[in-house]
PDB file of C-alpha atoms in Angstrom:
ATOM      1  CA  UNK A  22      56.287 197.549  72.053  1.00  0.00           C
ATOM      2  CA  UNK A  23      53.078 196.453  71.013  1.00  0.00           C
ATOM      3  CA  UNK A  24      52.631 199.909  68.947  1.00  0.00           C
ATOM      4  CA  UNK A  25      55.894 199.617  67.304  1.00  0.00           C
ATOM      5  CA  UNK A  26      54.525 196.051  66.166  1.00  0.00           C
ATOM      6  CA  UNK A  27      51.498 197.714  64.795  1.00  0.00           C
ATOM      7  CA  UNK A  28      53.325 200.649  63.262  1.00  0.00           C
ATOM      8  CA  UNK A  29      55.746 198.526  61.342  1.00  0.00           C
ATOM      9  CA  UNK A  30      52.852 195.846  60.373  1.00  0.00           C
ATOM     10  CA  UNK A  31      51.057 198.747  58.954  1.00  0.00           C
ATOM     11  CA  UNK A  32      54.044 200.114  56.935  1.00  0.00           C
ATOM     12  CA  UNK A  33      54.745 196.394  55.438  1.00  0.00           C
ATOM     13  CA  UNK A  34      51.245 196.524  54.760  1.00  0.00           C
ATOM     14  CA  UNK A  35      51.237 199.819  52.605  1.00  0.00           C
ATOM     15  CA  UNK A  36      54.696 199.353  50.881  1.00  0.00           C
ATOM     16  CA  UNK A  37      53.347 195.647  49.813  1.00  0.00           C
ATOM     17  CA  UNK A  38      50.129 197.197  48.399  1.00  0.00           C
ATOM     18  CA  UNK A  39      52.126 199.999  46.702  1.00  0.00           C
ATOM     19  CA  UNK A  40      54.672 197.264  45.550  1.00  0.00           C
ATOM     20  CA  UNK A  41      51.752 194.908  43.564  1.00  0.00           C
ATOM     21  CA  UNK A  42      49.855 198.281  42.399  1.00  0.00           C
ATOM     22  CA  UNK A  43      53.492 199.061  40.637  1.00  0.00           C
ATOM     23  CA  UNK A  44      53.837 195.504  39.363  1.00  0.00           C
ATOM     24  CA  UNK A  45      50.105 195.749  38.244  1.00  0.00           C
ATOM     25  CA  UNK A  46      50.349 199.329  36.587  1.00  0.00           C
ATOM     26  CA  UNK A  47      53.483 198.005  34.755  1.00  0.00           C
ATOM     27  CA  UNK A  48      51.698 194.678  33.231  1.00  0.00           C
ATOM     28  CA  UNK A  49      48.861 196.817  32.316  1.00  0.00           C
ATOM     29  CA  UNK A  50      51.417 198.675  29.978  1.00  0.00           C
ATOM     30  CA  UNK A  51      53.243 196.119  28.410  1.00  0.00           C
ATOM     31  CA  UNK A  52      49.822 194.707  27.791  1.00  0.00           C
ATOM     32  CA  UNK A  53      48.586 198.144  26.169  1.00  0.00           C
ATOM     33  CA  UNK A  54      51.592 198.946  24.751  1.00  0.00           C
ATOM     34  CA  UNK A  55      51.500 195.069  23.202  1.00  0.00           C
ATOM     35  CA  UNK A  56      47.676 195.510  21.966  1.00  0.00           C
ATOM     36  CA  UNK A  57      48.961 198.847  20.331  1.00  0.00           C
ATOM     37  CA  UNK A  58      51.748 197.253  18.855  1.00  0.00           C
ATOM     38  CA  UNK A  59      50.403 194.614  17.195  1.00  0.00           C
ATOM     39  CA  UNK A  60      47.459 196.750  15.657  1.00  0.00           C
ATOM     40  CA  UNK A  61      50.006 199.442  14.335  1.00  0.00           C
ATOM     41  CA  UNK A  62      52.342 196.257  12.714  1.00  0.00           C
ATOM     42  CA  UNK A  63      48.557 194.598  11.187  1.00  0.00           C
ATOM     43  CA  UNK A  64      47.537 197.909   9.742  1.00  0.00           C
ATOM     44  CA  UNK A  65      51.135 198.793   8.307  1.00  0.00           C
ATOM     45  CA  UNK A  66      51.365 194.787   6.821  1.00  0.00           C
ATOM     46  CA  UNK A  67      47.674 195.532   5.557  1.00  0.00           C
ATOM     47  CA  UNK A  68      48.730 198.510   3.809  1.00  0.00           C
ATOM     48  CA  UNK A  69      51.471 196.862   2.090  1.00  0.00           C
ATOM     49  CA  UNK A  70      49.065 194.489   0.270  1.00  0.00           C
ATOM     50  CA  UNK A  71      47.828 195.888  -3.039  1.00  0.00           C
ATOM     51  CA  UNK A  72      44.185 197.339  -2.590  1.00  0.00           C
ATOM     52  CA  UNK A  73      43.439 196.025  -5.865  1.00  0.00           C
ATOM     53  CA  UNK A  74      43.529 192.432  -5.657  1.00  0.00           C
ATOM     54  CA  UNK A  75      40.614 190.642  -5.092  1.00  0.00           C
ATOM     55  CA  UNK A  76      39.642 187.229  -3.281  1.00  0.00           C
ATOM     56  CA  UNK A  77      36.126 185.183  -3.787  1.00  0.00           C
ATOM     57  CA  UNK A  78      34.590 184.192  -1.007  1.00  0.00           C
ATOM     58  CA  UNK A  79      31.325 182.746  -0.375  1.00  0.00           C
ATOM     59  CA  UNK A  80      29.846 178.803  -0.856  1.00  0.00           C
ATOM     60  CA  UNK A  81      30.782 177.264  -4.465  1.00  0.00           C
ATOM     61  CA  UNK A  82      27.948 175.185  -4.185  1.00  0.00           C
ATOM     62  CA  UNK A  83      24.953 175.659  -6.738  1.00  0.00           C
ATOM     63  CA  UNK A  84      21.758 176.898  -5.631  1.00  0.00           C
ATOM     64  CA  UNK A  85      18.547 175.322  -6.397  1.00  0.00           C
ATOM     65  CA  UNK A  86      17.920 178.388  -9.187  1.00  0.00           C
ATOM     66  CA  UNK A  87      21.220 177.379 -10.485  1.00  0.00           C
ATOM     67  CA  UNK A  88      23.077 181.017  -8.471  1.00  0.00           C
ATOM     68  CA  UNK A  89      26.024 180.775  -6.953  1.00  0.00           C
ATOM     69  CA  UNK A  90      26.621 182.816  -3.831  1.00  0.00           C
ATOM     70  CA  UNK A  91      30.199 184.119  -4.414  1.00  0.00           C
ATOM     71  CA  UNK A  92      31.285 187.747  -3.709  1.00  0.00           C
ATOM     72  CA  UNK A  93      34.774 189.734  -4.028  1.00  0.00           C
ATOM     73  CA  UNK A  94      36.546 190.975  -0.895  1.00  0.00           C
ATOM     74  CA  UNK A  95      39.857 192.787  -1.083  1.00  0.00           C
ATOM     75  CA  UNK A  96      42.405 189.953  -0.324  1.00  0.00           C
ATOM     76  CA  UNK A  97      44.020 192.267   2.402  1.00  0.00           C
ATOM     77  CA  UNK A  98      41.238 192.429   4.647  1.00  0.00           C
ATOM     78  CA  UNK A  99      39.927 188.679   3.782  1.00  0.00           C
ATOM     79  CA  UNK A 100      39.902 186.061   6.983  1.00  0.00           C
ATOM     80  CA  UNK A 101      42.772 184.083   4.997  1.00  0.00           C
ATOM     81  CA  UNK A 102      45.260 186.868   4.981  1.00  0.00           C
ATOM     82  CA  UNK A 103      44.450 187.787   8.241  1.00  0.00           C
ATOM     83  CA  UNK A 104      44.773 185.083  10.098  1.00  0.00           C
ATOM     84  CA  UNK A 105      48.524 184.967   8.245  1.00  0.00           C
ATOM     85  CA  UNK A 106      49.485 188.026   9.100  1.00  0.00           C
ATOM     86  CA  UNK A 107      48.461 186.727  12.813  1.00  0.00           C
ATOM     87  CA  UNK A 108      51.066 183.765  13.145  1.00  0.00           C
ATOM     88  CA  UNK A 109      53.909 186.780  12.790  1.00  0.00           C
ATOM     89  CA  UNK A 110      52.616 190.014  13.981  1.00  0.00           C
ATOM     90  CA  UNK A 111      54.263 189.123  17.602  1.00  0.00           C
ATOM     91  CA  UNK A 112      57.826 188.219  15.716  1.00  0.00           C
ATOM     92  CA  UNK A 113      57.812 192.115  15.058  1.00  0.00           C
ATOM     93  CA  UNK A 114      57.375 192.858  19.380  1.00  0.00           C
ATOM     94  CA  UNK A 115      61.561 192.972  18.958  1.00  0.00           C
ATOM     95  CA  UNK A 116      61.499 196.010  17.144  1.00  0.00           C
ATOM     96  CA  UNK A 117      60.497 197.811  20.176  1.00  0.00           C
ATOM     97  CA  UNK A 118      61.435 199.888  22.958  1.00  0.00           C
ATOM     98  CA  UNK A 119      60.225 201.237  26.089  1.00  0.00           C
ATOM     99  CA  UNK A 120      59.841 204.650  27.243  1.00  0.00           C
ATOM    100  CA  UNK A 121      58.694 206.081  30.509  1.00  0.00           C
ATOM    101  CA  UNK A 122      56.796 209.531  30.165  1.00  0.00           C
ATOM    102  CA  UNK A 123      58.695 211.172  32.768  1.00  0.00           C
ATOM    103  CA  UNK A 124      55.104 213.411  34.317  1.00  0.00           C
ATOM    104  CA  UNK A 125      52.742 210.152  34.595  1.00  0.00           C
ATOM    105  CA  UNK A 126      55.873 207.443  34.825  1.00  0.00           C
ATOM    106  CA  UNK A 127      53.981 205.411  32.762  1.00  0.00           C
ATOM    107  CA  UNK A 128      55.457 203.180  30.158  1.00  0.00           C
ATOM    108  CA  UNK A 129      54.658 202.858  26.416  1.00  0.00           C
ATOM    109  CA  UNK A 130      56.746 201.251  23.606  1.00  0.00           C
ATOM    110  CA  UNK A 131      57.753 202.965  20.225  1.00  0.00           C
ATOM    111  CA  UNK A 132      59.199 201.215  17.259  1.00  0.00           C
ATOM    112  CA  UNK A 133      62.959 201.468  17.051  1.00  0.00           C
ATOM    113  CA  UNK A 134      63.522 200.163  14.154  1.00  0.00           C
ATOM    114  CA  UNK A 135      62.450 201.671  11.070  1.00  0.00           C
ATOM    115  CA  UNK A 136      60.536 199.667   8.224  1.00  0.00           C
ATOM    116  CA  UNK A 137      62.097 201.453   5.574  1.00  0.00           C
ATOM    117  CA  UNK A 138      65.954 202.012   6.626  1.00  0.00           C
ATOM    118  CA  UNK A 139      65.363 205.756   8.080  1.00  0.00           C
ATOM    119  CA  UNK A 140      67.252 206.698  11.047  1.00  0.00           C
ATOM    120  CA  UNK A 141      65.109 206.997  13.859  1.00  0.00           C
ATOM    121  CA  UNK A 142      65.360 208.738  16.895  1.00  0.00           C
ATOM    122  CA  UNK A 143      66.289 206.624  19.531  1.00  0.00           C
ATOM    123  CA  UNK A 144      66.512 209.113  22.104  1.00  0.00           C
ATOM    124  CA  UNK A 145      63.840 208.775  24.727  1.00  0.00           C
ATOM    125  CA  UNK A 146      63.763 204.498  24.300  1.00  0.00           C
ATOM    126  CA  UNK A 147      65.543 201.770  25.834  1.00  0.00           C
ATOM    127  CA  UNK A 148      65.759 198.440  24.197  1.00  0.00           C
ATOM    128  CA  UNK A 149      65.916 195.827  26.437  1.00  0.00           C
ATOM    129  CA  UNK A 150      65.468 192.242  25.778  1.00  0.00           C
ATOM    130  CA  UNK A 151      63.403 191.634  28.939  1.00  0.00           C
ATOM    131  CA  UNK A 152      61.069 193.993  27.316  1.00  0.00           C
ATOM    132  CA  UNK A 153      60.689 192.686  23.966  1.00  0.00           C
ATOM    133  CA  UNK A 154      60.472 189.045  25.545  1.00  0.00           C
ATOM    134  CA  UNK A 155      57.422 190.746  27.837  1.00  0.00           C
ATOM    135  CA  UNK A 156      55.715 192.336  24.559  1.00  0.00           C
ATOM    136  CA  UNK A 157      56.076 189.034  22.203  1.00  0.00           C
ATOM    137  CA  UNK A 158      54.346 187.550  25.170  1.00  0.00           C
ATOM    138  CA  UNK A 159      51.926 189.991  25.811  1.00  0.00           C
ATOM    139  CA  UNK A 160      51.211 189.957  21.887  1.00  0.00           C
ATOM    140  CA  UNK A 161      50.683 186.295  21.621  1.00  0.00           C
ATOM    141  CA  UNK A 162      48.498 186.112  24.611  1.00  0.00           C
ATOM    142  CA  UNK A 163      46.376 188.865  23.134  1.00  0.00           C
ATOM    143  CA  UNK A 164      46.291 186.781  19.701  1.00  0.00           C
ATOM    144  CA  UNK A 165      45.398 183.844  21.524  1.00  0.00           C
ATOM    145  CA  UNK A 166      42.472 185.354  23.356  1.00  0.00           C
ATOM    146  CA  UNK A 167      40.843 187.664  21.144  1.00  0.00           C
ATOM    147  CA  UNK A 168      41.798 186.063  17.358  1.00  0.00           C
ATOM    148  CA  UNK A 169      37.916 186.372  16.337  1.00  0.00           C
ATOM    149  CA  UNK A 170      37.579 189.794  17.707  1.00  0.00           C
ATOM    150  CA  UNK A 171      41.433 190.739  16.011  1.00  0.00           C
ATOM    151  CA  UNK A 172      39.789 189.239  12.404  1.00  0.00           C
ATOM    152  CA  UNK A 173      36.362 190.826  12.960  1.00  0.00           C
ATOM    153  CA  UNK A 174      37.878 194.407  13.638  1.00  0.00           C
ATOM    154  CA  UNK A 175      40.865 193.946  10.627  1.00  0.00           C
ATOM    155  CA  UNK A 176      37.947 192.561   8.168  1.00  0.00           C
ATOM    156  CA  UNK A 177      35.586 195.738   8.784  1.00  0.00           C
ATOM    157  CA  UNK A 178      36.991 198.540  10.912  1.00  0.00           C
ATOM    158  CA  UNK A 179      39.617 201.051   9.474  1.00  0.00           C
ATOM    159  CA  UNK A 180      39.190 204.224  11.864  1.00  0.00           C
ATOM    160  CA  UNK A 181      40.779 204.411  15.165  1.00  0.00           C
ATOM    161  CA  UNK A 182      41.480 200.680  15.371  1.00  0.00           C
ATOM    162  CA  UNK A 183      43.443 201.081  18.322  1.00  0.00           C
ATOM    163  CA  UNK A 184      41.419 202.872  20.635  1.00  0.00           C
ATOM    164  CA  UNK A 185      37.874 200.834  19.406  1.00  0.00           C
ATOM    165  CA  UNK A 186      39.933 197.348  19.945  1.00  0.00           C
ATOM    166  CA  UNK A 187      42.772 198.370  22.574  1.00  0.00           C
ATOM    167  CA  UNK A 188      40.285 200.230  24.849  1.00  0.00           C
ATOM    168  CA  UNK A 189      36.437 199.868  24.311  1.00  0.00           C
ATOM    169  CA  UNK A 190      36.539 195.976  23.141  1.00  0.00           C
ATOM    170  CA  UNK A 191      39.249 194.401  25.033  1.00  0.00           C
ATOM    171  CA  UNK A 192      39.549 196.871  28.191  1.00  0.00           C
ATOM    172  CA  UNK A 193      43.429 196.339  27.889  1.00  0.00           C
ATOM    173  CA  UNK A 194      43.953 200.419  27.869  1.00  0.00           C
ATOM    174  CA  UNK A 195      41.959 201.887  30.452  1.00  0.00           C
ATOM    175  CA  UNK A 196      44.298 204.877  29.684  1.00  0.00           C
ATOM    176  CA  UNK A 197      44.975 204.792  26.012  1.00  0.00           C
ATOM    177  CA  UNK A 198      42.241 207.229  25.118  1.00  0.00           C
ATOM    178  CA  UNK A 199      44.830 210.138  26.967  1.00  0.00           C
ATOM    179  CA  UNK A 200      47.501 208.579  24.682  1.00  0.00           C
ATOM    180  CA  UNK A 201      48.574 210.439  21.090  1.00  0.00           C
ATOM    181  CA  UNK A 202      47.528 208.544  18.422  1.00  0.00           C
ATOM    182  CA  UNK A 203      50.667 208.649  16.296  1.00  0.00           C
ATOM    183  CA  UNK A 204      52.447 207.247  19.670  1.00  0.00           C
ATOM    184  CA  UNK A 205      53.324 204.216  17.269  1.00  0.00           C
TER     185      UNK A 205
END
């Protein structure tokens, strides 16, 4: 008896563990998935803002020699826009879906719907409002926790944003460097 009391403590043991490493596995996702998300909908909304335009930034204060220290910055990549582009970036999280690669059972999210009106292949995603609820979550959490990192990155960094913020800066990938970059 008292083996049979080990035996099936040891088996509620394992399936618990392999229950929480699930859960754990799958909040890692929507948390990449989110971060990867909400970079793909900054850079698209950055590239939608004319390159041309300019914005002065700087102190308007005179300097003793009578100098002003003012300088131009493309107004998509200034603090101001950023930080706008910020309060809705999550609002977009419903235009996802998820979908599980069927080797690693891993989950990632791909936009369903299109920004310009193209059909899209909606094939291998599900859209599920428990999922877009979990991603606008995830989103604003990340937002919330790592806005000065988000406007530091978006002000400076233009190559492989995903994988320099997602993975290296904010550890919320530990896998996205095995992920295809066009993913999003």
């Amino acid at each position: 008896m008292r083996k049979a009391a080990t035996l099936f403590t040891t088996c509620v043991v394992v399936c618990l563990h392999l229950g929480f490493s699930q859960a754990a596995r799958q909040g890692q996702d929507v948390r990449c998935g989110a971060c990867r998300a909400l970079v793909d909908e900054m850079e698209w909304a950055i590239s939608q803002i004319d390159p041309k335009k300019m914005i002065q930034t700087g102190s308007f204060r005179i300097n003793p020699d009578g100098s002003q220290s003012i300088r131009e910055i493309p107004l998509a990549r200034s603090e101001g826009n950023l930080l706008e582009l910020m309060e809705s970036v999550c609002e977009r999280m419903g235009d996802y879906g998820e979908r599980t690669d069927p080797s690693t059972s891993r989950k990632s999210y791909i936009r369903l719907k299109s920004r310009t009106g193209e059909a899209m292949d909606l094939s291998e995603a599900a859209l599920d409002s428990r999922v877009t609820s979990s991603l606008k979550f995830a989103c604003e959490t990340i937002v919330e926790q790592h806005e000065d990192e988000i406007i530091e990155f978006f002000a400076h960094e233009t190559d492989n944003v995903k994988d320099k913020f997602c993975s290296k800066r904010t550890d919320l990938c530990d896998h996205a460097l095995l992920m295809p970059h066009d993913e999003l």
